[in-house]
Amino acid sequence: MTENDQGNVPSRQRKRFPGISSRAYEHPADRSALVALRKLSGFDTVFKALSALLPERSLRLLFLSDSVRVSDAQFSHLNDMLRDACYILDLEKVPPMYVAQDPKPNAMCIGLDEPIIVVTTGLVELLDEEEMRAVVGHEVGHALSGHAVYRTILLFLTGLALKVAWIPLGNVAIMAIVTALREWFRKSELSADRAGLLVGQDVQASMRGLMKIAGGNHLHEMNVDAFLAQADEYEKSGDLRDSVLKILNVLPRTHPFTTVRAAELKKWSENRDFQRIMDGHYPKRSEDKDTSVTDSFRESAGHYADTVRTSKDPLMKLVGDIAGGAGDLAGDLGGRLRSRFGSGQGPQKPDAGKDGEGGAPDGQSEG
């Protein structure tokens, strides 16, 4: 895709990110898993070979025959948004996009060999142009990150779990995989929300879109600040029993709760990492092969540690307190050991003629 291709130029002036790597916007938990997978030689080839039984051709024929394909002739405004999003994120091949009749607002990016994007009529009718632009950018972000293949596997296994539920223990192994995939996919949704913001470059539109997905087309009755306050109340409200209920509520879902998504996106939009991307400083796809798995996991671990430390959730606060207490105990124990045996040199030999009185007395540091 070239900058001279005027048909792909965004309808209003937006910043473009040539050669941007999906690592720029991926959530730390999502990114660490993807980097590890990409580092495994031949993983995608093996994964697709094992996935050969999936009815991808049937899926494509289904949307082609029973949905409306977006083009210059059909849903042209969506086609413009799609090309804009691919231009901004520098995705060379524009994926096919379909509008499917379904009153429930939804969108997805699926496919094994090549991704396709599907949006429902309920979503198209619910959102205005800028809100919809963020959603299209969200799905293009999924495509750029390579999420489509794993999303397709998740959809297939979810359906398979229902078919084999009557087999003793047959459903257990499948549901274990489905649960793990759902946990990953929830994190990938946070990544794609960020991609949507990079495409739309309008934080308020992204917030409005999430709010309308939660509460419908009654914008005059809703308020973004009040909606974000719900996320804060959800995080810090209740006791340990409520924390467990939150976990149980989210387990069967493929998407995080909408207020949580809005709060996460707002936080990222105010982060210096987002501003650096907007200023043109971001990782490039050409550097992906040199990405360190260790560094990625370290960043993911740091993110989780920071989440535990700053969370207002009662369970997370308890985890943080326990971890902090363990750290204090370890520090106190370490100090006592250093005082007893010296600063990292092991037990000190007593000086000759001092009857074993070498080293510092208990409770004092030798510095």
mmCIF file of C-alpha atoms in Angstrom:
data_model
loop_
_atom_site.group_PDB
_atom_site.id
_atom_site.type_symbol
_atom_site.label_atom_id
_atom_site.label_comp_id
_atom_site.label_asym_id
_atom_site.label_seq_id
_atom_site.Cartn_x
_atom_site.Cartn_y
_atom_site.Cartn_z
ATOM 1 C CA MET A 1 0.000 0.000 0.000
ATOM 2 C CA THR A 2 1.563 3.277 -1.071
ATOM 3 C CA GLU A 3 0.942 6.786 0.144
ATOM 4 C CA ASN A 4 0.235 7.773 -3.453
ATOM 5 C CA ASP A 5 -2.841 5.552 -3.476
ATOM 6 C CA GLN A 6 -5.325 8.355 -2.867
ATOM 7 C CA GLY A 7 -8.193 5.906 -2.538
ATOM 8 C CA ASN A 8 -6.714 4.736 0.754
ATOM 9 C CA VAL A 9 -6.046 8.132 2.311
ATOM 10 C CA PRO A 10 -8.067 8.740 5.496
ATOM 11 C CA SER A 11 -11.099 11.013 5.175
ATOM 12 C CA ARG A 12 -9.669 13.463 7.691
ATOM 13 C CA GLN A 13 -6.082 14.158 8.620
ATOM 14 C CA ARG A 14 -4.822 11.364 10.846
ATOM 15 C CA LYS A 15 -1.344 10.219 11.684
ATOM 16 C CA ARG A 16 -0.111 7.130 9.895
ATOM 17 C CA PHE A 17 2.258 4.519 11.308
ATOM 18 C CA PRO A 18 4.368 3.006 8.492
ATOM 19 C CA GLY A 19 5.718 -0.441 9.291
ATOM 20 C CA ILE A 20 4.237 -0.452 12.790
ATOM 21 C CA SER A 21 4.549 -3.723 14.674
ATOM 22 C CA SER A 22 1.559 -5.022 16.586
ATOM 23 C CA ARG A 23 3.906 -5.050 19.593
ATOM 24 C CA ALA A 24 3.368 -1.293 19.768
ATOM 25 C CA TYR A 25 -0.205 -1.629 20.994
ATOM 26 C CA GLU A 26 -0.456 -5.171 22.341
ATOM 27 C CA HIS A 27 -1.394 -5.633 25.974
ATOM 28 C CA PRO A 28 1.622 -7.041 27.891
ATOM 29 C CA ALA A 29 -0.107 -10.358 28.671
ATOM 30 C CA ASP A 30 -1.221 -10.727 25.051
ATOM 31 C CA ARG A 31 2.141 -9.687 23.629
ATOM 32 C CA SER A 32 4.241 -12.053 25.728
ATOM 33 C CA ALA A 33 2.176 -15.041 24.579
ATOM 34 C CA LEU A 34 2.329 -13.999 20.926
ATOM 35 C CA VAL A 35 6.064 -13.318 20.964
ATOM 36 C CA ALA A 36 6.692 -16.747 22.471
ATOM 37 C CA LEU A 37 4.550 -18.383 19.764
ATOM 38 C CA ARG A 38 6.276 -16.469 16.976
ATOM 39 C CA LYS A 39 9.674 -17.577 18.277
ATOM 40 C CA LEU A 40 8.746 -21.246 17.962
ATOM 41 C CA SER A 41 10.104 -22.336 14.586
ATOM 42 C CA GLY A 42 7.332 -23.671 12.377
ATOM 43 C CA PHE A 43 4.626 -23.232 15.018
ATOM 44 C CA ASP A 44 2.144 -21.528 12.687
ATOM 45 C CA THR A 45 2.692 -24.168 9.996
ATOM 46 C CA VAL A 46 2.086 -27.025 12.437
ATOM 47 C CA PHE A 47 -0.855 -25.225 14.018
ATOM 48 C CA LYS A 48 -2.548 -24.698 10.663
ATOM 49 C CA ALA A 49 -1.839 -28.298 9.646
ATOM 50 C CA LEU A 50 -3.554 -29.518 12.800
ATOM 51 C CA SER A 51 -6.385 -27.105 12.045
ATOM 52 C CA ALA A 52 -6.963 -28.534 8.551
ATOM 53 C CA LEU A 53 -10.181 -30.144 9.716
ATOM 54 C CA LEU A 54 -11.744 -26.774 10.442
ATOM 55 C CA PRO A 55 -14.439 -25.807 7.927
ATOM 56 C CA GLU A 56 -12.820 -22.514 6.885
ATOM 57 C CA ARG A 57 -13.898 -22.751 3.246
ATOM 58 C CA SER A 58 -17.421 -23.472 4.410
ATOM 59 C CA LEU A 59 -17.265 -20.452 6.694
ATOM 60 C CA ARG A 60 -16.161 -18.158 3.885
ATOM 61 C CA LEU A 61 -18.860 -19.491 1.564
ATOM 62 C CA LEU A 62 -21.433 -18.970 4.300
ATOM 63 C CA PHE A 63 -20.659 -15.259 4.657
ATOM 64 C CA LEU A 64 -20.351 -14.840 0.898
ATOM 65 C CA SER A 65 -23.779 -16.392 0.358
ATOM 66 C CA ASP A 66 -25.715 -15.054 3.339
ATOM 67 C CA SER A 67 -24.155 -11.665 4.198
ATOM 68 C CA VAL A 68 -23.387 -8.433 2.379
ATOM 69 C CA ARG A 69 -19.757 -7.954 1.304
ATOM 70 C CA VAL A 70 -18.480 -4.446 1.908
ATOM 71 C CA SER A 71 -17.196 -2.709 -1.233
ATOM 72 C CA ASP A 72 -17.443 0.538 -3.159
ATOM 73 C CA ALA A 73 -20.903 -0.632 -4.253
ATOM 74 C CA GLN A 74 -22.169 -1.876 -0.876
ATOM 75 C CA PHE A 75 -21.734 -0.148 2.499
ATOM 76 C CA SER A 76 -19.229 2.165 0.838
ATOM 77 C CA HIS A 77 -18.743 4.200 4.034
ATOM 78 C CA LEU A 78 -17.602 1.048 5.832
ATOM 79 C CA ASN A 79 -15.322 0.247 2.909
ATOM 80 C CA ASP A 80 -13.714 3.664 3.233
ATOM 81 C CA MET A 81 -13.210 3.109 6.974
ATOM 82 C CA LEU A 82 -11.656 -0.295 6.325
ATOM 83 C CA ARG A 83 -9.187 1.071 3.788
ATOM 84 C CA ASP A 84 -8.418 3.990 6.101
ATOM 85 C CA ALA A 85 -7.649 1.623 8.971
ATOM 86 C CA CYS A 86 -5.376 -0.543 6.808
ATOM 87 C CA TYR A 87 -3.632 2.579 5.515
ATOM 88 C CA ILE A 88 -3.015 3.972 9.010
ATOM 89 C CA LEU A 89 -1.732 0.670 10.453
ATOM 90 C CA ASP A 90 0.085 -0.108 7.193
ATOM 91 C CA LEU A 91 -1.654 -3.453 6.639
ATOM 92 C CA GLU A 92 -0.822 -4.142 3.015
ATOM 93 C CA LYS A 93 -3.643 -6.552 2.154
ATOM 94 C CA VAL A 94 -7.116 -5.265 2.980
ATOM 95 C CA PRO A 95 -9.137 -8.173 4.446
ATOM 96 C CA PRO A 96 -12.658 -8.887 3.098
ATOM 97 C CA MET A 97 -15.404 -7.440 5.284
ATOM 98 C CA TYR A 98 -19.033 -8.562 5.591
ATOM 99 C CA VAL A 99 -22.153 -7.182 7.209
ATOM 100 C CA ALA A 100 -24.293 -9.944 8.733
ATOM 101 C CA GLN A 101 -27.931 -9.597 9.757
ATOM 102 C CA ASP A 102 -27.982 -9.793 13.546
ATOM 103 C CA PRO A 103 -29.610 -7.315 15.935
ATOM 104 C CA LYS A 104 -26.926 -7.976 18.562
ATOM 105 C CA PRO A 105 -24.000 -5.518 18.214
ATOM 106 C CA ASN A 106 -20.890 -7.566 17.455
ATOM 107 C CA ALA A 107 -17.800 -7.752 15.272
ATOM 108 C CA MET A 108 -15.130 -10.379 14.759
ATOM 109 C CA CYS A 109 -11.996 -11.151 12.789
ATOM 110 C CA ILE A 110 -11.685 -14.833 11.880
ATOM 111 C CA GLY A 111 -9.944 -17.100 9.376
ATOM 112 C CA LEU A 112 -6.928 -19.402 9.210
ATOM 113 C CA ASP A 113 -5.128 -18.633 5.953
ATOM 114 C CA GLU A 114 -6.457 -15.097 5.505
ATOM 115 C CA PRO A 115 -8.534 -13.065 7.978
ATOM 116 C CA ILE A 116 -12.039 -11.834 7.240
ATOM 117 C CA ILE A 117 -13.928 -9.224 9.230
ATOM 118 C CA VAL A 118 -17.613 -9.540 10.056
ATOM 119 C CA VAL A 119 -19.774 -6.826 11.635
ATOM 120 C CA THR A 120 -23.443 -7.167 12.521
ATOM 121 C CA THR A 121 -26.261 -4.884 11.461
ATOM 122 C CA GLY A 122 -26.921 -4.196 15.131
ATOM 123 C CA LEU A 123 -23.463 -2.672 15.463
ATOM 124 C CA VAL A 124 -23.675 -0.681 12.218
ATOM 125 C CA GLU A 125 -27.007 0.823 13.270
ATOM 126 C CA LEU A 126 -25.820 1.581 16.802
ATOM 127 C CA LEU A 127 -22.613 3.549 16.228
ATOM 128 C CA ASP A 128 -21.870 6.858 14.526
ATOM 129 C CA GLU A 129 -19.051 7.259 12.008
ATOM 130 C CA GLU A 130 -16.207 7.968 14.442
ATOM 131 C CA GLU A 131 -17.325 5.249 16.862
ATOM 132 C CA MET A 132 -17.561 2.757 14.010
ATOM 133 C CA ARG A 133 -14.132 3.796 12.766
ATOM 134 C CA ALA A 134 -12.651 2.736 16.119
ATOM 135 C CA VAL A 135 -14.394 -0.650 15.838
ATOM 136 C CA VAL A 136 -13.076 -1.237 12.314
ATOM 137 C CA GLY A 137 -9.597 -0.289 13.550
ATOM 138 C CA HIS A 138 -10.090 -2.735 16.415
ATOM 139 C CA GLU A 139 -10.716 -5.590 13.950
ATOM 140 C CA VAL A 140 -7.825 -4.564 11.696
ATOM 141 C CA GLY A 141 -5.667 -4.636 14.837
ATOM 142 C CA HIS A 142 -6.738 -8.244 15.372
ATOM 143 C CA ALA A 143 -5.707 -9.008 11.787
ATOM 144 C CA LEU A 144 -2.307 -7.320 12.164
ATOM 145 C CA SER A 145 -1.640 -9.179 15.426
ATOM 146 C CA GLY A 146 -2.490 -12.546 13.897
ATOM 147 C CA HIS A 147 -5.392 -13.126 16.290
ATOM 148 C CA ALA A 148 -7.813 -14.412 13.642
ATOM 149 C CA VAL A 149 -6.492 -17.979 13.541
ATOM 150 C CA TYR A 150 -6.742 -18.432 17.319
ATOM 151 C CA ARG A 151 -10.168 -16.818 17.412
ATOM 152 C CA THR A 152 -11.342 -19.290 14.761
ATOM 153 C CA ILE A 153 -9.986 -22.206 16.798
ATOM 154 C CA LEU A 154 -11.808 -20.860 19.859
ATOM 155 C CA LEU A 155 -15.129 -20.649 17.984
ATOM 156 C CA PHE A 156 -14.690 -24.196 16.653
ATOM 157 C CA LEU A 157 -13.768 -25.688 20.045
ATOM 158 C CA THR A 158 -16.646 -23.899 21.774
ATOM 159 C CA GLY A 159 -19.067 -25.514 19.329
ATOM 160 C CA LEU A 160 -17.319 -28.863 19.653
ATOM 161 C CA ALA A 161 -17.570 -28.740 23.448
ATOM 162 C CA LEU A 162 -21.348 -28.520 23.152
ATOM 163 C CA LYS A 163 -21.464 -31.519 20.797
ATOM 164 C CA VAL A 164 -19.379 -33.818 23.020
ATOM 165 C CA ALA A 165 -20.807 -32.665 26.354
ATOM 166 C CA TRP A 166 -22.643 -35.997 26.713
ATOM 167 C CA ILE A 167 -19.384 -38.007 26.514
ATOM 168 C CA PRO A 168 -17.973 -38.795 29.980
ATOM 169 C CA LEU A 169 -14.842 -36.673 30.500
ATOM 170 C CA GLY A 170 -14.905 -35.830 26.788
ATOM 171 C CA ASN A 171 -15.839 -32.253 27.502
ATOM 172 C CA VAL A 172 -13.286 -31.705 30.264
ATOM 173 C CA ALA A 173 -10.159 -31.566 28.097
ATOM 174 C CA ILE A 174 -11.821 -29.395 25.457
ATOM 175 C CA MET A 175 -13.184 -26.948 28.034
ATOM 176 C CA ALA A 176 -9.727 -26.668 29.590
ATOM 177 C CA ILE A 177 -8.380 -25.508 26.211
ATOM 178 C CA VAL A 178 -11.392 -23.248 25.654
ATOM 179 C CA THR A 179 -10.919 -21.635 29.068
ATOM 180 C CA ALA A 180 -7.243 -20.951 28.337
ATOM 181 C CA LEU A 181 -8.063 -19.525 24.912
ATOM 182 C CA ARG A 182 -10.775 -17.306 26.384
ATOM 183 C CA GLU A 183 -8.328 -15.913 28.936
ATOM 184 C CA TRP A 184 -5.878 -15.087 26.142
ATOM 185 C CA PHE A 185 -8.629 -13.666 23.933
ATOM 186 C CA ARG A 186 -9.877 -11.329 26.671
ATOM 187 C CA LYS A 187 -6.371 -9.871 26.795
ATOM 188 C CA SER A 188 -6.263 -9.655 23.007
ATOM 189 C CA GLU A 189 -9.434 -7.553 23.092
ATOM 190 C CA LEU A 190 -7.604 -4.962 25.190
ATOM 191 C CA SER A 191 -4.859 -4.937 22.536
ATOM 192 C CA ALA A 192 -7.362 -4.481 19.721
ATOM 193 C CA ASP A 193 -9.080 -1.628 21.596
ATOM 194 C CA ARG A 194 -5.737 0.164 21.537
ATOM 195 C CA ALA A 195 -5.406 -0.462 17.790
ATOM 196 C CA GLY A 196 -8.870 1.022 17.343
ATOM 197 C CA LEU A 197 -7.747 4.169 19.158
ATOM 198 C CA LEU A 198 -4.642 4.442 16.958
ATOM 199 C CA VAL A 199 -6.882 4.251 13.890
ATOM 200 C CA GLY A 200 -9.675 6.567 15.068
ATOM 201 C CA GLN A 201 -7.384 8.876 17.073
ATOM 202 C CA ASP A 202 -10.433 10.063 19.022
ATOM 203 C CA VAL A 203 -10.518 8.906 22.658
ATOM 204 C CA GLN A 204 -14.032 10.191 23.265
ATOM 205 C CA ALA A 205 -15.382 8.296 20.235
ATOM 206 C CA SER A 206 -13.796 5.072 21.511
ATOM 207 C CA MET A 207 -15.335 5.672 24.940
ATOM 208 C CA ARG A 208 -18.748 6.427 23.456
ATOM 209 C CA GLY A 209 -18.657 3.298 21.323
ATOM 210 C CA LEU A 210 -17.965 1.044 24.310
ATOM 211 C CA MET A 211 -20.617 2.832 26.353
ATOM 212 C CA LYS A 212 -23.238 2.372 23.621
ATOM 213 C CA ILE A 213 -22.366 -1.316 23.263
ATOM 214 C CA ALA A 214 -23.141 -1.597 26.977
ATOM 215 C CA GLY A 215 -26.235 0.643 27.138
ATOM 216 C CA GLY A 216 -27.655 1.006 23.640
ATOM 217 C CA ASN A 217 -28.355 4.000 21.452
ATOM 218 C CA HIS A 218 -29.398 6.408 24.204
ATOM 219 C CA LEU A 219 -26.387 8.695 24.191
ATOM 220 C CA HIS A 220 -28.383 11.649 25.559
ATOM 221 C CA GLU A 221 -29.131 9.542 28.648
ATOM 222 C CA MET A 222 -25.501 8.489 29.280
ATOM 223 C CA ASN A 223 -22.257 10.122 30.367
ATOM 224 C CA VAL A 224 -18.717 8.904 29.678
ATOM 225 C CA ASP A 225 -17.319 10.100 33.021
ATOM 226 C CA ALA A 226 -20.123 8.383 34.919
ATOM 227 C CA PHE A 227 -19.569 5.235 32.851
ATOM 228 C CA LEU A 228 -15.865 5.212 33.747
ATOM 229 C CA ALA A 229 -16.802 5.759 37.399
ATOM 230 C CA GLN A 230 -18.707 2.463 37.203
ATOM 231 C CA ALA A 231 -15.466 0.677 36.341
ATOM 232 C CA ASP A 232 -13.777 2.202 39.380
ATOM 233 C CA GLU A 233 -16.685 1.218 41.615
ATOM 234 C CA TYR A 234 -16.695 -2.308 40.149
ATOM 235 C CA GLU A 235 -12.992 -2.742 40.833
ATOM 236 C CA LYS A 236 -12.953 -1.603 44.457
ATOM 237 C CA SER A 237 -16.431 -2.578 45.646
ATOM 238 C CA GLY A 238 -17.377 -5.537 47.837
ATOM 239 C CA ASP A 239 -15.292 -7.985 49.821
ATOM 240 C CA LEU A 240 -13.360 -11.158 49.016
ATOM 241 C CA ARG A 241 -16.583 -12.999 48.157
ATOM 242 C CA ASP A 242 -17.337 -10.396 45.497
ATOM 243 C CA SER A 243 -13.810 -10.763 44.105
ATOM 244 C CA VAL A 244 -14.400 -14.485 43.612
ATOM 245 C CA LEU A 245 -17.767 -13.781 41.970
ATOM 246 C CA LYS A 246 -16.081 -11.362 39.552
ATOM 247 C CA ILE A 247 -13.713 -14.134 38.482
ATOM 248 C CA LEU A 248 -16.560 -16.625 38.037
ATOM 249 C CA ASN A 249 -18.587 -14.084 36.057
ATOM 250 C CA VAL A 250 -15.806 -13.378 33.571
ATOM 251 C CA LEU A 251 -14.645 -16.994 32.975
ATOM 252 C CA PRO A 252 -17.307 -17.910 30.358
ATOM 253 C CA ARG A 253 -16.832 -14.639 28.453
ATOM 254 C CA THR A 254 -14.639 -14.041 25.419
ATOM 255 C CA HIS A 255 -14.577 -10.277 26.047
ATOM 256 C CA PRO A 256 -13.712 -8.299 29.178
ATOM 257 C CA PHE A 257 -16.560 -6.352 30.773
ATOM 258 C CA THR A 258 -17.273 -3.162 28.835
ATOM 259 C CA THR A 259 -16.621 -0.721 31.683
ATOM 260 C CA VAL A 260 -13.283 -2.447 32.341
ATOM 261 C CA ARG A 261 -12.339 -2.125 28.663
ATOM 262 C CA ALA A 262 -13.194 1.571 28.699
ATOM 263 C CA ALA A 263 -11.144 2.188 31.842
ATOM 264 C CA GLU A 264 -8.155 0.243 30.469
ATOM 265 C CA LEU A 265 -8.251 2.162 27.188
ATOM 266 C CA LYS A 266 -8.569 5.530 28.922
ATOM 267 C CA LYS A 267 -5.575 4.673 31.119
ATOM 268 C CA TRP A 268 -3.496 3.688 28.085
ATOM 269 C CA SER A 269 -4.473 6.853 26.186
ATOM 270 C CA GLU A 270 -2.962 8.896 29.031
ATOM 271 C CA ASN A 271 0.193 6.774 29.147
ATOM 272 C CA ARG A 272 3.494 8.006 27.695
ATOM 273 C CA ASP A 273 3.689 4.853 25.554
ATOM 274 C CA PHE A 274 0.637 5.999 23.594
ATOM 275 C CA GLN A 275 2.065 9.476 23.145
ATOM 276 C CA ARG A 276 5.355 8.053 21.911
ATOM 277 C CA ILE A 277 3.505 6.107 19.226
ATOM 278 C CA MET A 278 1.618 9.234 18.204
ATOM 279 C CA ASP A 279 4.960 11.056 17.991
ATOM 280 C CA GLY A 280 6.251 8.397 15.586
ATOM 281 C CA HIS A 281 8.357 6.350 18.006
ATOM 282 C CA TYR A 282 7.209 2.735 17.927
ATOM 283 C CA PRO A 283 8.578 -0.795 17.263
ATOM 284 C CA LYS A 284 8.675 -1.831 13.614
ATOM 285 C CA ARG A 285 7.655 -5.106 12.012
ATOM 286 C CA SER A 286 11.149 -5.415 10.571
ATOM 287 C CA GLU A 287 12.429 -5.766 14.153
ATOM 288 C CA ASP A 288 9.974 -8.501 15.206
ATOM 289 C CA LYS A 289 12.423 -11.315 14.509
ATOM 290 C CA ASP A 290 14.875 -9.794 16.988
ATOM 291 C CA THR A 291 12.326 -9.526 19.788
ATOM 292 C CA SER A 292 13.477 -11.054 23.061
ATOM 293 C CA VAL A 293 11.066 -13.536 24.634
ATOM 294 C CA THR A 294 12.720 -12.933 27.993
ATOM 295 C CA ASP A 295 12.222 -9.171 27.804
ATOM 296 C CA SER A 296 8.607 -9.647 26.779
ATOM 297 C CA PHE A 297 7.863 -11.979 29.678
ATOM 298 C CA ARG A 298 9.694 -9.633 32.045
ATOM 299 C CA GLU A 299 7.486 -6.748 30.882
ATOM 300 C CA SER A 300 4.386 -8.924 31.294
ATOM 301 C CA ALA A 301 5.440 -9.906 34.822
ATOM 302 C CA GLY A 302 6.088 -6.261 35.625
ATOM 303 C CA HIS A 303 2.644 -5.336 34.361
ATOM 304 C CA TYR A 304 0.959 -7.928 36.565
ATOM 305 C CA ALA A 305 3.007 -6.870 39.592
ATOM 306 C CA ASP A 306 1.983 -3.257 38.996
ATOM 307 C CA THR A 307 -1.651 -4.337 38.568
ATOM 308 C CA VAL A 308 -1.621 -6.152 41.896
ATOM 309 C CA ARG A 309 0.110 -3.234 43.608
ATOM 310 C CA THR A 310 -2.311 -0.561 42.335
ATOM 311 C CA SER A 311 -5.554 -2.576 42.197
ATOM 312 C CA LYS A 312 -8.461 -1.568 44.407
ATOM 313 C CA ASP A 313 -10.016 -5.027 44.236
ATOM 314 C CA PRO A 314 -10.154 -6.641 47.727
ATOM 315 C CA LEU A 315 -8.608 -9.911 46.522
ATOM 316 C CA MET A 316 -5.819 -8.159 44.648
ATOM 317 C CA LYS A 317 -5.116 -5.950 47.661
ATOM 318 C CA LEU A 318 -4.883 -9.065 49.825
ATOM 319 C CA VAL A 319 -2.456 -10.655 47.344
ATOM 320 C CA GLY A 320 -0.409 -7.469 47.347
ATOM 321 C CA ASP A 321 -0.381 -7.300 51.155
ATOM 322 C CA ILE A 322 0.697 -10.940 51.412
ATOM 323 C CA ALA A 323 3.428 -10.422 48.820
ATOM 324 C CA GLY A 324 4.541 -7.240 50.554
ATOM 325 C CA GLY A 325 4.570 -8.995 53.928
ATOM 326 C CA ALA A 326 6.602 -11.829 52.491
ATOM 327 C CA GLY A 327 9.011 -9.301 51.004
ATOM 328 C CA ASP A 328 9.361 -7.501 54.339
ATOM 329 C CA LEU A 329 9.938 -10.816 56.114
ATOM 330 C CA ALA A 330 12.555 -11.834 53.556
ATOM 331 C CA GLY A 331 14.244 -8.454 53.842
ATOM 332 C CA ASP A 332 14.296 -8.639 57.641
ATOM 333 C CA LEU A 333 15.626 -12.194 57.552
ATOM 334 C CA GLY A 334 18.254 -11.219 54.997
ATOM 335 C CA GLY A 335 19.365 -8.315 57.165
ATOM 336 C CA ARG A 336 19.744 -10.551 60.170
ATOM 337 C CA LEU A 337 21.739 -13.113 58.187
ATOM 338 C CA ARG A 338 24.037 -10.421 56.806
ATOM 339 C CA SER A 339 24.543 -9.064 60.318
ATOM 340 C CA ARG A 340 25.354 -12.520 61.566
ATOM 341 C CA PHE A 341 27.651 -13.705 58.789
ATOM 342 C CA GLY A 342 28.906 -10.546 57.131
ATOM 343 C CA SER A 343 27.978 -8.799 53.875
ATOM 344 C CA GLY A 344 27.634 -11.604 51.372
ATOM 345 C CA GLN A 345 30.974 -13.298 52.103
ATOM 346 C CA GLY A 346 29.610 -16.294 54.015
ATOM 347 C CA PRO A 347 30.384 -17.067 57.682
ATOM 348 C CA GLN A 348 33.367 -15.048 58.911
ATOM 349 C CA LYS A 349 36.320 -16.819 60.483
ATOM 350 C CA PRO A 350 37.141 -15.525 63.958
ATOM 351 C CA ASP A 351 40.260 -13.410 64.292
ATOM 352 C CA ALA A 352 43.180 -15.185 65.941
ATOM 353 C CA GLY A 353 43.457 -14.461 69.628
ATOM 354 C CA LYS A 354 39.879 -13.054 69.953
ATOM 355 C CA ASP A 355 38.164 -16.338 70.837
ATOM 356 C CA GLY A 356 35.632 -16.266 67.978
ATOM 357 C CA GLU A 357 34.551 -12.645 68.358
ATOM 358 C CA GLY A 358 35.170 -11.681 64.754
ATOM 359 C CA GLY A 359 32.418 -10.011 62.706
ATOM 360 C CA ALA A 360 29.734 -7.591 63.791
ATOM 361 C CA PRO A 361 27.555 -8.208 66.892
ATOM 362 C CA ASP A 362 23.948 -9.330 66.339
ATOM 363 C CA GLY A 363 21.619 -6.547 65.353
ATOM 364 C CA GLN A 364 24.347 -4.328 63.885
ATOM 365 C CA SER A 365 25.375 -3.966 60.298
ATOM 366 C CA GLU A 366 28.921 -3.887 59.148
ATOM 367 C CA GLY A 367 27.925 -1.613 56.272
#
